[in-house]
Amino acid sequence: MTPSRRIVGMSGALALAVVLVLSAYGLGSRNAADNTHATAERQLQIMALDLEAVLDRFDTLPYSVAHLPMAAELLASPQNGVLRGALNGTLQDLALQAKVAAIYLMDKDGNTIAASNWDSPQSFMGQNFGFRPYFREAIQGKPGYFYAIGNTTSIPGYFISQAVYPVGVKRGVGAPVGVIAVKITLNNFEQTWRSNEDPIVLTDRQGVVFLSNRSAWNYHSLRVLEPAVQQDMGKTLQYVGKTISPIASLPAPARSGFGEHIARPVGRLGWQLMLFPAQSKVVRAGLLSGAVMLLVLLVAAALGAGYYQRNRRLEERSAAQHALKLAADGLEQKIAQRTQELLSANTQLATKYEKLQQTENLLRTTRNDMVQAGKLAMLGQMAAGITHELNQPLTAIRAFADNASTFLSRGNVAQADDNLRHISAASARMGSIVGQLKGFARKSPEAVSVVDVNRAVEGAALLLHSEFARLGVWLDLDMHEALQVLGDTVRVEQVLINLLRNALDAVEQSPCKGVRLVLEAQEQQVLIRISDTGSGLPEDVVKHLFEPFFTTKATGEGLGLGLAISSSIVQAMNGHLTASNRPEGGAEFLVTLPRCGAPMP
């Protein structure tokens, strides 16, 4: 199939799918709308019958009360307090039994002279309701019906009224002398309707909502009211205190659901009971139908695509098998060629590795030789001091030996014995110095061991003691804790001697000659700080300080290898050596080494 024909076919299939989905949506929506409308009609019929039954049940109550002789007698003798009290009690009992809001008697001018709520704070007693339509109709001998908000209680209700005639006068023959009215509350219907998720309203003949399960809609109209209608409502105080505005003027969330509805007439006042079925159900049903159709089409498309892909895969498999055979033949040749190349590369790599090992061994040997040469050079620099250090005990030995010989010739054994003890102590000091020199001069072993840092510091200080004394430099050793690192004791001493000698050189011309060594411990590291009271390090020297053959000393006084060797030794022990100037003056070298927690030997 050519690409153009494939595009045309796919476009046609897509158009057909769209038509089927839209048709399913329309059919589902229509069916859902019909079902929703039928359900709403049944609900509305039940609610209308229930409301009609309540209204009809109380329709005869004011007619019956109007025939009470006490009502006509009180109208004839309105000042009779005993008769008024008896009628108030009777009306109160009737209201409780009939479960109505109030029953009250008005004279021909609309003044209330007896009421069931005579003893409540919102009593109708003394109130004039002559302006109400239900009074005007009843005083003319006709039954009165009206729904309004009570201007005394502010509680809305349904009012039914009947005329009261004098005792012995047949109804309809003479003029009424008063009116009996019954007030019924319909709030129970509003509470019952709240269980329905669709809006339900009861409107008067002008389209004003006075009862609804949507409280925001109450006392709003279905449409804009004419000024004359508004004026008439104001005269009767039907909705006293309420400004009637259309529901459409409410905010969008409050008027949600207002629109298409069904209605049934209720009662004698032209009321309309309305139900607004939720259109979302219709839309959901249509979407569901469309989604089902879409799912069916997708399944069909998937099956068709699967069948098409299966045929394509069979064709591709056949072509792939043929191509695989050709590739296998070529691959065998490439594998043989590649194997030969790998063998050749492996041989070259082995040769390079062997040369690398030889170079590494040469580098290690050269470094060790350089370290040893550095130690020997350092011993040469310390030779004068060490000679002086050994001359002192030798001179003391010679003097004490001569004295001991003299004391023995005189028979003074005690004095001779004391001189011999001095000779022994001087010999021990010489042995300590010679032993320290032998240990420092020997080649370091390759094995790593635990180094007592405190002992290494004391050894380095011992070898340099005579030079510090000769130059008049004080040495302050601050060591409060025994610390250990992994490495080589001799090399640690070599680093310390090198740094201490540099500090000696730095303070040689200083007015205050002092060197301080502080040993600090951190959780994972040991810090050795060596500071002096010299003039410090120039900024251009610090960045080259650890480079081989870099020195600030005069020609012949140093090769510039001491700090380079020291830095190399510290790095070999996984540490680092840094230098800086102190804020108060002088230089400071910091040796940082990994701490070892092994016990002392």
PDB file of C-alpha atoms in Angstrom, residues 145-265:
ATOM      1  CA  TYR A 145     -55.271  31.980  52.197  1.00  0.00           C
ATOM      2  CA  PHE A 146     -51.846  33.637  52.308  1.00  0.00           C
ATOM      3  CA  TYR A 147     -48.129  32.828  52.728  1.00  0.00           C
ATOM      4  CA  ALA A 148     -45.908  35.448  54.295  1.00  0.00           C
ATOM      5  CA  ILE A 149     -43.154  36.167  56.809  1.00  0.00           C
ATOM      6  CA  GLY A 150     -44.678  37.023  60.190  1.00  0.00           C
ATOM      7  CA  ASN A 151     -44.163  40.684  60.979  1.00  0.00           C
ATOM      8  CA  THR A 152     -44.237  39.853  64.696  1.00  0.00           C
ATOM      9  CA  THR A 153     -42.213  36.610  64.859  1.00  0.00           C
ATOM     10  CA  SER A 154     -40.286  36.979  61.535  1.00  0.00           C
ATOM     11  CA  ILE A 155     -41.125  33.285  61.030  1.00  0.00           C
ATOM     12  CA  PRO A 156     -42.661  32.457  57.612  1.00  0.00           C
ATOM     13  CA  GLY A 157     -45.914  30.516  57.508  1.00  0.00           C
ATOM     14  CA  TYR A 158     -49.100  29.595  55.636  1.00  0.00           C
ATOM     15  CA  PHE A 159     -52.166  31.471  56.909  1.00  0.00           C
ATOM     16  CA  ILE A 160     -55.769  30.128  56.601  1.00  0.00           C
ATOM     17  CA  SER A 161     -58.676  32.299  57.807  1.00  0.00           C
ATOM     18  CA  GLN A 162     -62.472  32.109  58.257  1.00  0.00           C
ATOM     19  CA  ALA A 163     -65.094  34.702  59.222  1.00  0.00           C
ATOM     20  CA  VAL A 164     -66.747  34.661  62.666  1.00  0.00           C
ATOM     21  CA  TYR A 165     -70.478  35.530  62.859  1.00  0.00           C
ATOM     22  CA  PRO A 166     -72.513  36.634  65.872  1.00  0.00           C
ATOM     23  CA  VAL A 167     -74.079  33.943  68.050  1.00  0.00           C
ATOM     24  CA  GLY A 168     -77.311  32.717  66.490  1.00  0.00           C
ATOM     25  CA  VAL A 169     -76.638  34.291  63.088  1.00  0.00           C
ATOM     26  CA  LYS A 170     -76.434  31.874  60.189  1.00  0.00           C
ATOM     27  CA  ARG A 171     -73.145  31.975  58.260  1.00  0.00           C
ATOM     28  CA  GLY A 172     -73.445  34.106  55.143  1.00  0.00           C
ATOM     29  CA  VAL A 173     -76.604  35.904  56.265  1.00  0.00           C
ATOM     30  CA  GLY A 174     -75.201  38.805  58.269  1.00  0.00           C
ATOM     31  CA  ALA A 175     -71.901  40.631  58.303  1.00  0.00           C
ATOM     32  CA  PRO A 176     -68.892  38.949  60.017  1.00  0.00           C
ATOM     33  CA  VAL A 177     -67.846  40.417  63.339  1.00  0.00           C
ATOM     34  CA  GLY A 178     -64.305  38.995  63.362  1.00  0.00           C
ATOM     35  CA  VAL A 179     -61.842  36.568  61.807  1.00  0.00           C
ATOM     36  CA  ILE A 180     -60.193  33.336  63.038  1.00  0.00           C
ATOM     37  CA  ALA A 181     -56.746  32.675  61.486  1.00  0.00           C
ATOM     38  CA  VAL A 182     -54.455  29.630  61.673  1.00  0.00           C
ATOM     39  CA  LYS A 183     -50.715  29.842  60.961  1.00  0.00           C
ATOM     40  CA  ILE A 184     -48.945  26.709  59.678  1.00  0.00           C
ATOM     41  CA  THR A 185     -45.160  26.357  59.218  1.00  0.00           C
ATOM     42  CA  LEU A 186     -43.864  24.389  56.251  1.00  0.00           C
ATOM     43  CA  ASN A 187     -40.255  24.134  57.414  1.00  0.00           C
ATOM     44  CA  ASN A 188     -40.509  20.343  57.743  1.00  0.00           C
ATOM     45  CA  PHE A 189     -40.794  20.074  53.967  1.00  0.00           C
ATOM     46  CA  GLU A 190     -37.614  22.113  53.534  1.00  0.00           C
ATOM     47  CA  GLN A 191     -35.742  19.773  55.901  1.00  0.00           C
ATOM     48  CA  THR A 192     -37.055  16.712  54.035  1.00  0.00           C
ATOM     49  CA  TRP A 193     -36.068  18.099  50.639  1.00  0.00           C
ATOM     50  CA  ARG A 194     -32.451  18.647  51.777  1.00  0.00           C
ATOM     51  CA  SER A 195     -31.790  14.920  51.325  1.00  0.00           C
ATOM     52  CA  ASN A 196     -32.299  15.402  47.567  1.00  0.00           C
ATOM     53  CA  GLU A 197     -29.188  16.567  45.696  1.00  0.00           C
ATOM     54  CA  ASP A 198     -31.270  18.295  42.991  1.00  0.00           C
ATOM     55  CA  PRO A 199     -32.651  21.808  43.731  1.00  0.00           C
ATOM     56  CA  ILE A 200     -36.327  21.836  44.822  1.00  0.00           C
ATOM     57  CA  VAL A 201     -38.289  25.088  45.214  1.00  0.00           C
ATOM     58  CA  LEU A 202     -41.846  26.215  46.037  1.00  0.00           C
ATOM     59  CA  THR A 203     -42.772  29.562  44.466  1.00  0.00           C
ATOM     60  CA  ASP A 204     -45.756  31.881  44.725  1.00  0.00           C
ATOM     61  CA  ARG A 205     -47.766  33.008  41.700  1.00  0.00           C
ATOM     62  CA  GLN A 206     -45.200  35.784  41.057  1.00  0.00           C
ATOM     63  CA  GLY A 207     -42.315  33.291  40.851  1.00  0.00           C
ATOM     64  CA  VAL A 208     -40.776  34.183  44.250  1.00  0.00           C
ATOM     65  CA  VAL A 209     -39.080  31.230  45.975  1.00  0.00           C
ATOM     66  CA  PHE A 210     -40.246  30.990  49.613  1.00  0.00           C
ATOM     67  CA  LEU A 211     -39.366  27.359  50.352  1.00  0.00           C
ATOM     68  CA  SER A 212     -36.319  25.453  49.004  1.00  0.00           C
ATOM     69  CA  ASN A 213     -33.592  22.945  49.841  1.00  0.00           C
ATOM     70  CA  ARG A 214     -31.150  25.600  48.583  1.00  0.00           C
ATOM     71  CA  SER A 215     -31.232  28.244  51.333  1.00  0.00           C
ATOM     72  CA  ALA A 216     -29.447  30.765  49.081  1.00  0.00           C
ATOM     73  CA  TRP A 217     -32.428  30.721  46.674  1.00  0.00           C
ATOM     74  CA  ASN A 218     -35.055  31.598  49.314  1.00  0.00           C
ATOM     75  CA  TYR A 219     -36.731  34.978  48.732  1.00  0.00           C
ATOM     76  CA  HIS A 220     -35.264  35.270  45.242  1.00  0.00           C
ATOM     77  CA  SER A 221     -37.378  35.225  42.083  1.00  0.00           C
ATOM     78  CA  LEU A 222     -37.193  33.088  38.986  1.00  0.00           C
ATOM     79  CA  ARG A 223     -37.288  36.243  36.897  1.00  0.00           C
ATOM     80  CA  VAL A 224     -37.126  40.013  37.321  1.00  0.00           C
ATOM     81  CA  LEU A 225     -40.290  41.265  39.058  1.00  0.00           C
ATOM     82  CA  GLU A 226     -42.351  44.178  37.741  1.00  0.00           C
ATOM     83  CA  PRO A 227     -42.364  47.340  39.922  1.00  0.00           C
ATOM     84  CA  ALA A 228     -46.113  46.965  40.484  1.00  0.00           C
ATOM     85  CA  VAL A 229     -45.618  43.471  41.877  1.00  0.00           C
ATOM     86  CA  GLN A 230     -42.841  44.708  44.181  1.00  0.00           C
ATOM     87  CA  GLN A 231     -45.146  47.523  45.356  1.00  0.00           C
ATOM     88  CA  ASP A 232     -48.019  45.142  46.078  1.00  0.00           C
ATOM     89  CA  MET A 233     -45.714  42.887  48.140  1.00  0.00           C
ATOM     90  CA  GLY A 234     -44.597  45.933  50.104  1.00  0.00           C
ATOM     91  CA  LYS A 235     -48.196  46.835  51.005  1.00  0.00           C
ATOM     92  CA  THR A 236     -48.998  43.382  52.357  1.00  0.00           C
ATOM     93  CA  LEU A 237     -45.554  42.965  54.031  1.00  0.00           C
ATOM     94  CA  GLN A 238     -45.554  39.489  52.534  1.00  0.00           C
ATOM     95  CA  TYR A 239     -41.757  39.201  52.631  1.00  0.00           C
ATOM     96  CA  VAL A 240     -41.007  41.895  55.156  1.00  0.00           C
ATOM     97  CA  GLY A 241     -37.332  42.785  55.412  1.00  0.00           C
ATOM     98  CA  LYS A 242     -36.399  40.899  52.216  1.00  0.00           C
ATOM     99  CA  THR A 243     -35.201  42.442  48.944  1.00  0.00           C
ATOM    100  CA  ILE A 244     -36.402  40.204  46.139  1.00  0.00           C
ATOM    101  CA  SER A 245     -33.781  39.796  43.402  1.00  0.00           C
ATOM    102  CA  PRO A 246     -33.517  37.178  40.605  1.00  0.00           C
ATOM    103  CA  ILE A 247     -31.666  33.914  41.274  1.00  0.00           C
ATOM    104  CA  ALA A 248     -29.636  34.660  38.157  1.00  0.00           C
ATOM    105  CA  SER A 249     -28.039  37.596  40.010  1.00  0.00           C
ATOM    106  CA  LEU A 250     -26.510  35.288  42.648  1.00  0.00           C
ATOM    107  CA  PRO A 251     -22.814  34.328  42.415  1.00  0.00           C
ATOM    108  CA  ALA A 252     -22.072  31.361  40.178  1.00  0.00           C
ATOM    109  CA  PRO A 253     -21.543  28.801  43.031  1.00  0.00           C
ATOM    110  CA  ALA A 254     -24.811  29.847  44.733  1.00  0.00           C
ATOM    111  CA  ARG A 255     -26.941  29.568  41.573  1.00  0.00           C
ATOM    112  CA  SER A 256     -25.449  26.239  40.514  1.00  0.00           C
ATOM    113  CA  GLY A 257     -28.180  23.936  39.192  1.00  0.00           C
ATOM    114  CA  PHE A 258     -30.583  26.736  38.183  1.00  0.00           C
ATOM    115  CA  GLY A 259     -31.907  26.179  34.682  1.00  0.00           C
ATOM    116  CA  GLU A 260     -34.067  23.529  33.056  1.00  0.00           C
ATOM    117  CA  HIS A 261     -36.812  22.268  35.414  1.00  0.00           C
ATOM    118  CA  ILE A 262     -40.186  20.589  35.740  1.00  0.00           C
ATOM    119  CA  ALA A 263     -43.114  22.042  37.738  1.00  0.00           C
ATOM    120  CA  ARG A 264     -46.486  21.102  39.229  1.00  0.00           C
ATOM    121  CA  PRO A 265     -49.175  23.454  40.590  1.00  0.00           C
TER     122      PRO A 265
END
